[in-house]
Amino acid sequence: MGDPIALFCPSCGERSDADFIQNLCPCGSPLLVEYNLDLVRSTLKKQDLAGRPADMWRYWELLPVRDRRNLVTLGEGWTPVLPLERMGQELGLQRLTLKDEGLNPTGTFKARGAAVGVSRAKELGISRVAMPTAGNAGGAWAGYCARGGIELTVVMPEDTPEMNKIEAHAYGARVYLVKGLISDAGRIVGRGVAQHGWFDASTLKEPYRIEGKKTLGLEIAEQFEWDLPEAILYPAGGGVGLIGMWKAFDELEAIGWIGPRRPKLIAVQAEGCAPIVRAFEGGHMSSEFWAGATTVASGLRVPKALGDFLVLRAIAETGGSAVAVSDAAILAAVQQVARIEGLFICPEGAATVAAVPALLRTGVLRSQDRVVILNTGSGLKYPQTIRASFPVLDADGAIGSG
Ligand SMILES: *Cc1c(COP(=O)(O)O)cnc(C)c1O
Ligand SMILES: [Zn+2]
């Protein structure tokens, strides 16, 4: 059984009851889930995991759902870590691997957050949820809400990839488009929450999706046999997965499964929307709103993240870094990885590949490091990233005359 004993505020230290429906701390900070890790340490052994299902719920004791009957699952997690030998040679990394989150239900790692967020919403008796989304979170939450019998309203930028609109609609969510960015969508959801009594599941205003994304770190630790890699490259929008992995490693150390060494956590953003990178380079511990955000990697189009200070803290504490790459480099990396590794990755995942040369140049990465890049979603959700035209044949096989 998962046993969330409290929610705590990483800004002001306030603690509160996990069994009340909550959003932000009164001080404005996101809330994080606390467990009785001493109890987990004395009752759970690594070898207990061996017989468990190959999904992210194998870490049940470190997840916040109390009663298995509230579980809303589509088989998310336990995605493969694949060696990228040829791509590593091209880039100058001897031990490059890719964790392929494109294999998750709904095609992205947003499934992890949605599975936990929706399960916990069900457990707390929430029946109507609303959220702003850059695209994939809306799709994932729509799928899990459909399965959990929860009503969902999503608001997304009008120019969100078509597939994200269609999938959310297919799962029965109410979909609104806004002439603006995810930050504008967030304000509209805020008004709807006040008017209609919806539960606000905006990124990090909801304390549980980070617990789902935390399983990325738990899985990487187990897949590396509890000897963590030297670096993890993460395409950061709101940065939830990066904060989640950082929390995962702290919890694993608290239960005695790993030591104090951490992988460098590296946030990769797009040049057209890089508030975390700008803050990191300026030595600041929070970011400024990024005006005019634009990038093909739609999941990275978050002009100001609520958890920016936690992302920057995680980077600083692990000796990590933050770098931005161009859209042209992202699109080139999508093609290159597809052609030499047989993996059609999403533009966000491709951004991490494109960041490698700069990270080697600055010495953040060394050629012998074990480096994990997170491909956060399937390229199949982004048909617009590949331009192609094909010769058309007549029915008898001759090249058509037009
Ligand atoms: C949402 C998303 C991201 C960024 O995730 P954050 O938790 O917001 O940092 C990266 N890649 C894809 C495919 C996404 O959908
Ligand atoms: Zn607080």
mmCIF file of C-alpha atoms in Angstrom, residues 40 44-52 55-56 58-62 78 81 214-230 245 248-263 370:
data_model
loop_
_atom_site.group_PDB
_atom_site.id
_atom_site.type_symbol
_atom_site.label_atom_id
_atom_site.label_comp_id
_atom_site.label_asym_id
_atom_site.label_seq_id
_atom_site.Cartn_x
_atom_site.Cartn_y
_atom_site.Cartn_z
ATOM 1 C CA VAL A 40 9.576 1.526 3.635
ATOM 2 C CA LEU A 44 10.713 -3.321 1.356
ATOM 3 C CA LYS A 45 13.741 -5.099 -0.123
ATOM 4 C CA LYS A 46 15.149 -4.778 -3.620
ATOM 5 C CA GLN A 47 14.506 -8.444 -4.266
ATOM 6 C CA ASP A 48 10.785 -7.932 -3.547
ATOM 7 C CA LEU A 49 10.565 -6.131 -6.885
ATOM 8 C CA ALA A 50 11.553 -9.233 -8.836
ATOM 9 C CA GLY A 51 8.136 -10.821 -8.940
ATOM 10 C CA ARG A 52 6.191 -7.648 -9.600
ATOM 11 C CA ASP A 55 4.947 -1.411 -15.053
ATOM 12 C CA MET A 56 5.566 1.654 -12.890
ATOM 13 C CA ARG A 58 5.961 -2.047 -9.090
ATOM 14 C CA TYR A 59 7.090 0.813 -6.788
ATOM 15 C CA TRP A 60 3.734 0.851 -5.031
ATOM 16 C CA GLU A 61 5.163 1.744 -1.593
ATOM 17 C CA LEU A 62 6.643 4.946 -3.053
ATOM 18 C CA TRP A 78 8.839 0.113 -17.347
ATOM 19 C CA VAL A 81 16.655 1.632 -21.914
ATOM 20 C CA LYS A 214 9.178 10.237 -10.327
ATOM 21 C CA THR A 215 8.955 6.618 -11.475
ATOM 22 C CA LEU A 216 11.276 7.580 -14.356
ATOM 23 C CA GLY A 217 14.046 7.927 -11.797
ATOM 24 C CA LEU A 218 13.067 4.762 -9.921
ATOM 25 C CA GLU A 219 13.141 2.790 -13.162
ATOM 26 C CA ILE A 220 16.459 4.233 -14.328
ATOM 27 C CA ALA A 221 17.972 3.287 -10.957
ATOM 28 C CA GLU A 222 16.670 -0.279 -11.165
ATOM 29 C CA GLN A 223 17.574 -0.629 -14.857
ATOM 30 C CA PHE A 224 21.154 0.453 -14.020
ATOM 31 C CA GLU A 225 21.161 -2.079 -11.152
ATOM 32 C CA TRP A 226 21.196 0.681 -8.532
ATOM 33 C CA ASP A 227 24.443 2.149 -9.899
ATOM 34 C CA LEU A 228 23.171 5.399 -11.388
ATOM 35 C CA PRO A 229 24.487 6.729 -14.722
ATOM 36 C CA GLU A 230 26.700 9.818 -14.829
ATOM 37 C CA MET A 245 13.783 12.084 -10.772
ATOM 38 C CA ALA A 248 13.146 9.674 -6.639
ATOM 39 C CA PHE A 249 16.898 9.533 -6.032
ATOM 40 C CA ASP A 250 16.541 11.201 -2.627
ATOM 41 C CA GLU A 251 13.883 8.668 -1.640
ATOM 42 C CA LEU A 252 16.008 5.759 -2.865
ATOM 43 C CA GLU A 253 18.911 7.023 -0.776
ATOM 44 C CA ALA A 254 16.624 7.389 2.250
ATOM 45 C CA ILE A 255 15.562 3.751 1.980
ATOM 46 C CA GLY A 256 19.189 2.696 1.597
ATOM 47 C CA TRP A 257 19.072 1.480 -1.987
ATOM 48 C CA ILE A 258 21.579 3.947 -3.449
ATOM 49 C CA GLY A 259 24.387 6.104 -2.077
ATOM 50 C CA PRO A 260 24.793 9.885 -2.209
ATOM 51 C CA ARG A 261 26.166 10.080 -5.763
ATOM 52 C CA ARG A 262 23.726 11.585 -8.319
ATOM 53 C CA PRO A 263 23.637 11.740 -12.085
ATOM 54 C CA ARG A 370 27.077 6.636 -19.097
#
